[in-house]
Coordinates of C-alpha atoms in Angstrom, one line a residue:
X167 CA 67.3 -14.5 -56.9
X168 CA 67.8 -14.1 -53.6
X169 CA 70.5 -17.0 -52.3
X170 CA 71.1 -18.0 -48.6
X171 CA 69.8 -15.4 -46.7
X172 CA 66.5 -13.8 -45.9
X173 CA 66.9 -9.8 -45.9
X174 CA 66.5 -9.0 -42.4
X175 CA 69.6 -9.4 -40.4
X176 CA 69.8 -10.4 -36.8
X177 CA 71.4 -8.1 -34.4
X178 CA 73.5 -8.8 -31.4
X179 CA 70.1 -7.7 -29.0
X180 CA 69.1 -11.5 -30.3
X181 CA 72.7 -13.1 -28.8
X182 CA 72.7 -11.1 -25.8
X183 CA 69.3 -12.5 -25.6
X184 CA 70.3 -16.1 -25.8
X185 CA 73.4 -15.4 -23.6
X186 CA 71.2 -14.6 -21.0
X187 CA 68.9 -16.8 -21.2
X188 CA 71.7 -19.7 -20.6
X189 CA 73.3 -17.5 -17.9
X190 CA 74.5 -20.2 -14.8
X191 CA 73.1 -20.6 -11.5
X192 CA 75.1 -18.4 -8.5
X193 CA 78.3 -19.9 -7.5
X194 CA 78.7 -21.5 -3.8
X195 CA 79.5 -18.7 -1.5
X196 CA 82.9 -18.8 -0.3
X197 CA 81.6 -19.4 3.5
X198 CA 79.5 -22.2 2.2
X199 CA 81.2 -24.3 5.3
X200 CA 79.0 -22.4 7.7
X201 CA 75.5 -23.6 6.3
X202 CA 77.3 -26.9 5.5
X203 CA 78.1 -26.5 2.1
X204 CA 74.5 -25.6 1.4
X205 CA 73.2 -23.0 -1.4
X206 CA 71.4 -20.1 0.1
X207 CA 67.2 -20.5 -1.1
X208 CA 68.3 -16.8 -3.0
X209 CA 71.6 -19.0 -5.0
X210 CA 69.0 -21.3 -6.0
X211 CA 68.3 -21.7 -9.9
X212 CA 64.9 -20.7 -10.4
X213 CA 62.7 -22.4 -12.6
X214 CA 62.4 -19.4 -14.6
X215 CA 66.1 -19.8 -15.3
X216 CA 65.2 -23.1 -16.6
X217 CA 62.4 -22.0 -19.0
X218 CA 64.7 -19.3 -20.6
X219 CA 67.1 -22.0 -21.3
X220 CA 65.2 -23.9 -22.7
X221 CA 63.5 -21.4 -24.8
X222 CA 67.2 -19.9 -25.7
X223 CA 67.8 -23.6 -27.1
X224 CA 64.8 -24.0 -29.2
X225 CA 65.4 -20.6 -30.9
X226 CA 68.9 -21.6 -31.6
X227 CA 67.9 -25.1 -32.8
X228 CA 64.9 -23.8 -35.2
X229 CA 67.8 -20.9 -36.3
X230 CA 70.1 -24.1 -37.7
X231 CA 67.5 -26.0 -39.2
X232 CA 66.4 -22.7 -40.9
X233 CA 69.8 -21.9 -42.2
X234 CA 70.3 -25.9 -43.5
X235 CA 67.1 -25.5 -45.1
X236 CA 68.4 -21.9 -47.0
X237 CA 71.5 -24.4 -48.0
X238 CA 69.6 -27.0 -49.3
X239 CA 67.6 -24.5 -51.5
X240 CA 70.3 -22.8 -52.2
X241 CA 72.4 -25.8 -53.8
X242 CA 69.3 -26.4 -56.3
X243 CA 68.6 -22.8 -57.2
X244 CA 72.2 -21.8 -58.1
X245 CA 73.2 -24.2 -60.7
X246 CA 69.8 -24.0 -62.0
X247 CA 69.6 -20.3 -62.4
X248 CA 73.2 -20.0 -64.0
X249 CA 72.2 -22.6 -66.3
X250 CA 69.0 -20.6 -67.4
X251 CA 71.1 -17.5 -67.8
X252 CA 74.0 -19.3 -70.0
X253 CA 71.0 -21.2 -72.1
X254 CA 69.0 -17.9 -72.6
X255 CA 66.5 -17.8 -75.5
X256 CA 62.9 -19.0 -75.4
X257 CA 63.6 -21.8 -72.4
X258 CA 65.2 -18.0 -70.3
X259 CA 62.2 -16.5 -71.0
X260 CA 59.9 -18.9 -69.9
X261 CA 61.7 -19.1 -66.3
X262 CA 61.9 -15.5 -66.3
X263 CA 58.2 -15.5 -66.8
X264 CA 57.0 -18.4 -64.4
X265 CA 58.9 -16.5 -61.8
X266 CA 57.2 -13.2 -62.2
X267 CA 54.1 -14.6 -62.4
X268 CA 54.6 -16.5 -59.0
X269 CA 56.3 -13.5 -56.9
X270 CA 53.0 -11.3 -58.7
X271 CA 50.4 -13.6 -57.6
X272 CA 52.1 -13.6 -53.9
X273 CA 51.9 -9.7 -54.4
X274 CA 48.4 -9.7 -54.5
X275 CA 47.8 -11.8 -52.1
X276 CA 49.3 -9.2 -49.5
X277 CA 47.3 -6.6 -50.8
X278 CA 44.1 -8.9 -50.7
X279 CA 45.0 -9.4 -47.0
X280 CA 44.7 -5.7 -46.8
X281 CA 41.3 -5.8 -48.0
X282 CA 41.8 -4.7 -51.8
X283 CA 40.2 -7.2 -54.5
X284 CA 43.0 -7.3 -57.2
X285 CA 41.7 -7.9 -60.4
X286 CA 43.9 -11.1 -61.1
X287 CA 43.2 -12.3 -63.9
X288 CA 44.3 -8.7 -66.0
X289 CA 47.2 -8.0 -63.8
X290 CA 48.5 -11.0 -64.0
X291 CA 48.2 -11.0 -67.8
X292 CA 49.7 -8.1 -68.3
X293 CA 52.6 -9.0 -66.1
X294 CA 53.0 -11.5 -68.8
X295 CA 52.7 -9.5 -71.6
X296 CA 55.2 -6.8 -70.1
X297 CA 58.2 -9.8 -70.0
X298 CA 56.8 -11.4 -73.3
X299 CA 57.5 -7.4 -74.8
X300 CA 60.3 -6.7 -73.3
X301 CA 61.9 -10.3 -75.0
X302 CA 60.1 -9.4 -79.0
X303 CA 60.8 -5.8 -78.4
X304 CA 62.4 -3.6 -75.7
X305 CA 61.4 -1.3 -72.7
X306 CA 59.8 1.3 -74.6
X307 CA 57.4 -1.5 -76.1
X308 CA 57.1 -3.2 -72.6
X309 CA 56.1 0.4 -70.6
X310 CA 53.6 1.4 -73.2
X311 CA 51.9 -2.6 -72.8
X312 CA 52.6 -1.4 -68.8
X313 CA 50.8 1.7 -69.4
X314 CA 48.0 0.1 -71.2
X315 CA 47.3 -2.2 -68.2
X316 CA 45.8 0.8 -66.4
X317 CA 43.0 1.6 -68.7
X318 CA 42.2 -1.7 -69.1
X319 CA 42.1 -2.3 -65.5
X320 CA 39.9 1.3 -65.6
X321 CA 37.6 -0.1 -67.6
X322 CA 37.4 -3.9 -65.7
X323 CA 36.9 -2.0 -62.4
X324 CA 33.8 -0.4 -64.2
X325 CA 32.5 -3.5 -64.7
X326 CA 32.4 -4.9 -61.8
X327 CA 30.1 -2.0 -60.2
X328 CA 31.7 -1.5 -57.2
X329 CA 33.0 1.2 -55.4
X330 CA 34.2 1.2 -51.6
X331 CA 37.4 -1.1 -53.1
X332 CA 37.8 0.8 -56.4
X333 CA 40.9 2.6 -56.1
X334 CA 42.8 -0.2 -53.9
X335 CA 41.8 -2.1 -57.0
X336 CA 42.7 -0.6 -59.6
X337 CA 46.3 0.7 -57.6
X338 CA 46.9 -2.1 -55.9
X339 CA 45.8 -4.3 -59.6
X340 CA 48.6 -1.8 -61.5
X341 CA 51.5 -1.8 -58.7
X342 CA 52.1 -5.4 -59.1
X343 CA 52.3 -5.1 -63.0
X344 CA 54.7 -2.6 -62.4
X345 CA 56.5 -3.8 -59.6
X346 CA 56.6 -7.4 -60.7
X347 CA 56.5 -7.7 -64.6
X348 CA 58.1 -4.3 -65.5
X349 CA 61.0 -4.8 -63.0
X350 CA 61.8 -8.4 -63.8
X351 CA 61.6 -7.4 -67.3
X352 CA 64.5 -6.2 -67.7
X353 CA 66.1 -9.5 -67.1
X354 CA 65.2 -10.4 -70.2
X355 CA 66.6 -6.9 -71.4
X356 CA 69.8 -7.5 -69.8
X357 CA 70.6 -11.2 -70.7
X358 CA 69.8 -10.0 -74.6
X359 CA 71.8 -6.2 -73.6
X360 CA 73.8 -5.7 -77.0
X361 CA 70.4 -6.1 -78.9
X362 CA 68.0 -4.2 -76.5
X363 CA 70.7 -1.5 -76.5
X364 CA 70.7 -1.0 -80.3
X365 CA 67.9 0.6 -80.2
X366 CA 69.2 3.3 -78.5
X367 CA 72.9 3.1 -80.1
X368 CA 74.9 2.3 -83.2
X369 CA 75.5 -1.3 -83.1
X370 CA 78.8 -0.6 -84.7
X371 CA 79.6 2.2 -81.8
X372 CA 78.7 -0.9 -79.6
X373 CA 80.9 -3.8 -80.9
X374 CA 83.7 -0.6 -80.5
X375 CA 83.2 -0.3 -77.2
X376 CA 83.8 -4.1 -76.6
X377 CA 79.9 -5.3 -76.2
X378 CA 79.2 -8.6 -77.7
X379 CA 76.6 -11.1 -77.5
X380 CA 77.7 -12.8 -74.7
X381 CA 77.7 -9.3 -72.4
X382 CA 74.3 -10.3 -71.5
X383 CA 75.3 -13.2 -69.5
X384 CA 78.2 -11.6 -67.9
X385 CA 76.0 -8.8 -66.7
X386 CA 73.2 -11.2 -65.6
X387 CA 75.6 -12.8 -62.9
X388 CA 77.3 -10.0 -62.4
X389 CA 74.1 -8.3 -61.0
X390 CA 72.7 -11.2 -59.1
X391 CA 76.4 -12.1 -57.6
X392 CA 76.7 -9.0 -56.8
X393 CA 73.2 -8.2 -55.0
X394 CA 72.8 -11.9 -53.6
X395 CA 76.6 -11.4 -52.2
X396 CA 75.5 -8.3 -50.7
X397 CA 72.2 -10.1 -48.8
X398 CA 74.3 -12.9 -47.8
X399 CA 76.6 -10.6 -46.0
X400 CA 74.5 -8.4 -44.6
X401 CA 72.8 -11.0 -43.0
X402 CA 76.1 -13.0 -41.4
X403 CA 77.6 -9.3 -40.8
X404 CA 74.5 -8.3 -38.5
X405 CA 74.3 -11.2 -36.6
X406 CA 77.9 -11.2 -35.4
X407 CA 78.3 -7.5 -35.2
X408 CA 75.0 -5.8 -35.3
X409 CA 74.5 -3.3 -32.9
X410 CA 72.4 -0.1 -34.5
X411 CA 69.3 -0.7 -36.1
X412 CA 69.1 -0.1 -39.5
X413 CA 64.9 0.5 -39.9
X414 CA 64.0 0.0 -36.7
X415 CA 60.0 0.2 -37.7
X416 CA 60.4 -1.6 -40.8
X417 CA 62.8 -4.5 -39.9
X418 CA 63.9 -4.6 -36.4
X419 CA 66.5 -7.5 -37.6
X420 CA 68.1 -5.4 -40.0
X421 CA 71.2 -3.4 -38.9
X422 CA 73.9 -0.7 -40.1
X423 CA 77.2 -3.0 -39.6
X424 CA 75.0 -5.7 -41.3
X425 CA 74.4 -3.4 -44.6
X426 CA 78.1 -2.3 -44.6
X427 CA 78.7 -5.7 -44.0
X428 CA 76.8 -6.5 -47.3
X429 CA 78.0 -3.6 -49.2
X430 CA 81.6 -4.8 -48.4
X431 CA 81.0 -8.7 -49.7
X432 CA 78.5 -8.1 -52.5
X433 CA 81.4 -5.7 -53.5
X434 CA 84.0 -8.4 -53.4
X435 CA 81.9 -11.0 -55.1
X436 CA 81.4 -9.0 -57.7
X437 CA 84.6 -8.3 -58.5
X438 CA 85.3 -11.8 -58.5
X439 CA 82.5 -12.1 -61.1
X440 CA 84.5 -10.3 -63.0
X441 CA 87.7 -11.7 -62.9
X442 CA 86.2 -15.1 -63.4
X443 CA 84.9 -14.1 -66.8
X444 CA 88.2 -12.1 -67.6
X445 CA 90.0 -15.0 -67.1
X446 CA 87.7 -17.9 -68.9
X447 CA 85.1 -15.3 -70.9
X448 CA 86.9 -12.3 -71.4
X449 CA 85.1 -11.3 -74.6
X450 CA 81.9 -11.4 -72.4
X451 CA 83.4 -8.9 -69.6
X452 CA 85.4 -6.5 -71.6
X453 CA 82.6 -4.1 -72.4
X454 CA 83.0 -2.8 -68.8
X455 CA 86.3 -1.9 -67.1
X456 CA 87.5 -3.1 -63.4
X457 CA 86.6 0.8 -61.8
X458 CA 82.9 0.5 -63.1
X459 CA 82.8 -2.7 -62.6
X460 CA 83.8 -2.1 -58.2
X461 CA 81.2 1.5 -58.6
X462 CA 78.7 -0.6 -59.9
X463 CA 78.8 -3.3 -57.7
X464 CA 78.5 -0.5 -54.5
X465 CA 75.6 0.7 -56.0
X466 CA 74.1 -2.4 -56.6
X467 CA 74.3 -3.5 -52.9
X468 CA 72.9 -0.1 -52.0
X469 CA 69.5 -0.8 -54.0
X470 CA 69.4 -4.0 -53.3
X471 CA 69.1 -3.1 -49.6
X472 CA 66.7 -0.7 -50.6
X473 CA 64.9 -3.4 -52.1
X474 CA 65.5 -5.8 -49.7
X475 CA 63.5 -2.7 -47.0
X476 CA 60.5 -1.9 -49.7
X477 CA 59.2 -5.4 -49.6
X478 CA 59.8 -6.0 -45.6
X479 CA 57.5 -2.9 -46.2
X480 CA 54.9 -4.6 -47.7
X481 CA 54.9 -7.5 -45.4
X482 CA 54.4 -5.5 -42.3
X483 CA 51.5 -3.7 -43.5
X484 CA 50.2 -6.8 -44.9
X485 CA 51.2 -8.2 -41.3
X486 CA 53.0 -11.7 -42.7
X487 CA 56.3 -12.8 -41.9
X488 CA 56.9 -14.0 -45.7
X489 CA 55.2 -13.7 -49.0
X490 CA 54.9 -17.1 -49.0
X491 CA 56.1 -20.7 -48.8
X492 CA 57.6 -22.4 -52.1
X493 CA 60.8 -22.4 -51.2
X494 CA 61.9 -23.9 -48.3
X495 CA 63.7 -22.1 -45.5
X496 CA 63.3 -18.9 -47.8
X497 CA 59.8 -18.4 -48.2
X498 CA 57.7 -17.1 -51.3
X499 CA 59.4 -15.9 -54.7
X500 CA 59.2 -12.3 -54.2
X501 CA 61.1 -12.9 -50.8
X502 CA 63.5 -14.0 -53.0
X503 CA 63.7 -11.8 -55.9
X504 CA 63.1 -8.4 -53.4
X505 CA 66.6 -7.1 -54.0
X506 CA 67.5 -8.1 -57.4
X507 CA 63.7 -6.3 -58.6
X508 CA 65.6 -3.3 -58.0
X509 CA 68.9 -4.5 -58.8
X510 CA 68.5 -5.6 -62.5
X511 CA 67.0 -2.6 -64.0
X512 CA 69.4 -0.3 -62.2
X513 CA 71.7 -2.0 -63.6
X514 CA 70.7 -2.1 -67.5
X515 CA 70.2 1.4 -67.1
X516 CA 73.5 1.8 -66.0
X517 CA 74.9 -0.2 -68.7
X518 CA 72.9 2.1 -70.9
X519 CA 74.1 6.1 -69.1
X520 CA 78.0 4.3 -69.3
X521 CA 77.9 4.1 -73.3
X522 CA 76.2 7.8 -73.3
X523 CA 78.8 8.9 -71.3
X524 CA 81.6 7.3 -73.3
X525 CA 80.3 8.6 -76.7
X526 CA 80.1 12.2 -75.0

């Protein structure tokens, strides 16, 4: 999930903003002595001058107290989620459950705000049974629950005898199914990776190739180091050095040095990951060398932006600032978990094209 900092990234247009708005008054002329050292009525600060001061102070005030408030947040989520991760079984899936279910229900409540009538009480059950599937089975069992979804939801829509909302229903309904439960499925696929992955490959060809039960928990911080580390930068990158905008319609805040910014540190962090375990767990790392390990980690960041873009998507057609407000200075849960929705199953499937690739 999502650490310190929101996706969008402030540019420099901001600081040039606040610069001017605490510009100073004219200076004294030089011949000052011929009006008797009095300021011209043009040299004058203008009350204007005053307001934007003002104004540049209160955004820069309400900018700390928003990043304190990501800090605080921040110091309870981390040790809590690495905890979950190293714990894993029933008490993992249970988190991983209660936060789908939260970011899905804050899903449909952008599309409601658009006018569609999800049908909540089958999407959100489904989103269950799609993490519940994907824990007692794997992600062939979970998309075929996935699939079912839609005829139930066929079927519900029927029901209700309505049409001028039916197919923002029954799409809207489905999306956050897919979007929410398939998607964070797979962190339950990857925390349990050398047993989801045997049913694809030869557990024996596996333990060869250095996988062990531990992997899982490797490759869950690896992914959310890496994709966290790569928000986190982005977002102190753009506002020291941003200068072009990255989606200018999507998220004005968002810009290119910010995402290269990000690409550079989530990169870094998660090679750090990786030496961490390789020094205290290196049974748990040694499944992946360091040169997948740094190609991973770019394109990690790079989906995680893209994730990070999809749901600032979503908000501005649903015209909110954030999905909600659970968590403070951070907003809802799927503000949160955005980029590593994207991240995580790129990154078991990944896992899953390297050992093709190796037994080639």
């Amino acid at each position: 999930m999502s650490g310190l900092a929101e996706g969008p990234t402030e540019t420099s247009e901001e600081s040039d903003q606040v610069a001017s708005g605490l510009e100073l008054p004219n200076p004294v002329p030089a011949d000052s002595r011929d009006t008797g050292g009095r300021v011209s009525p043009g040299d004058a600060p203008t009350g204007t001058d005053g307001a934007d001061a003002d104004e540049a102070e209160a955004r820069k005030a309400a900018r700390r107290k928003d990043l304190l408030s990501r800090l605080a947040t921040a110091a309870v989520l981390i040790p809590f989620v690495l905890w979950t991760i190293a714990q894993g079984g029933l008490f993992y899936l249970a988190v991983v459950m209660g936060i789908g279910l939260l970011a899905q229900q804050e899903f449909y409540g952008l599309i409601a705000d658009k006018g569609a009538s999800p049908i909540r009480s089958i999407g959100l059950g489904f989103g269950a049974a799609v993490i519940l599937m994907a824990h007692f089975g794997n992600e062939y069992h979970a998309m075929l629950l996935m699939t079912a979804s839609l005829l139930f939801l066929m079927v519900a829509q029927l029901r209700k005898n309505e049409i001028q909302e039916a197919m923002a229903s029954i799409s809207g309904t489905f999306f956050g199914v897919f979007y929410v439960g398939w998607l964070i499925s797979h962190a339950v696929l990857l925390r349990k990776f050398e047993v989801a992955a045997a049913a694809h490959y030869d557990p024996a060809l596996l333990v060869t190739l250095n996988f062990s039960p531990g992997s899982g928990i490797f490759f869950m911080v690896y992914t959310l180091v890496t994709v966290v580390g790569c928000d986190v930068g982005a977002y102190f990158a753009g506002r020291a050095w941003g200068r072009r905008k990255l989606a200018p319609e999507i998220s004005p805040n968002k810009s290119v040095e910010g995402a290269l910014g990000g690409i550079i540190t989530g990169g870094l962090l998660g090679l750090s990951t990786k030496l961490v375990f390789d020094v205290f767990w290196p049974d748990w790392s040694a499944a992946i060398p360091w040169s997948v390990a740094l190609g991973f980690a770019f394109i990690l960041c790079v989906v995680g932006i893209i994730g990070d873009l999809v749901e600032s998507l979503l908000k501005r057609d649903a015209e909110v600032k954030d999905t909600g407000a659970l968590l403070p200075g951070m907003g809802g849960v799927l503000d949160r978990i955005d980029a590593p929705l994207l991240g995580l199953p790129t990154m078991y499937y990944l896992l899953l094209g390297y050992i093709y690739f190796q037994t080639a």
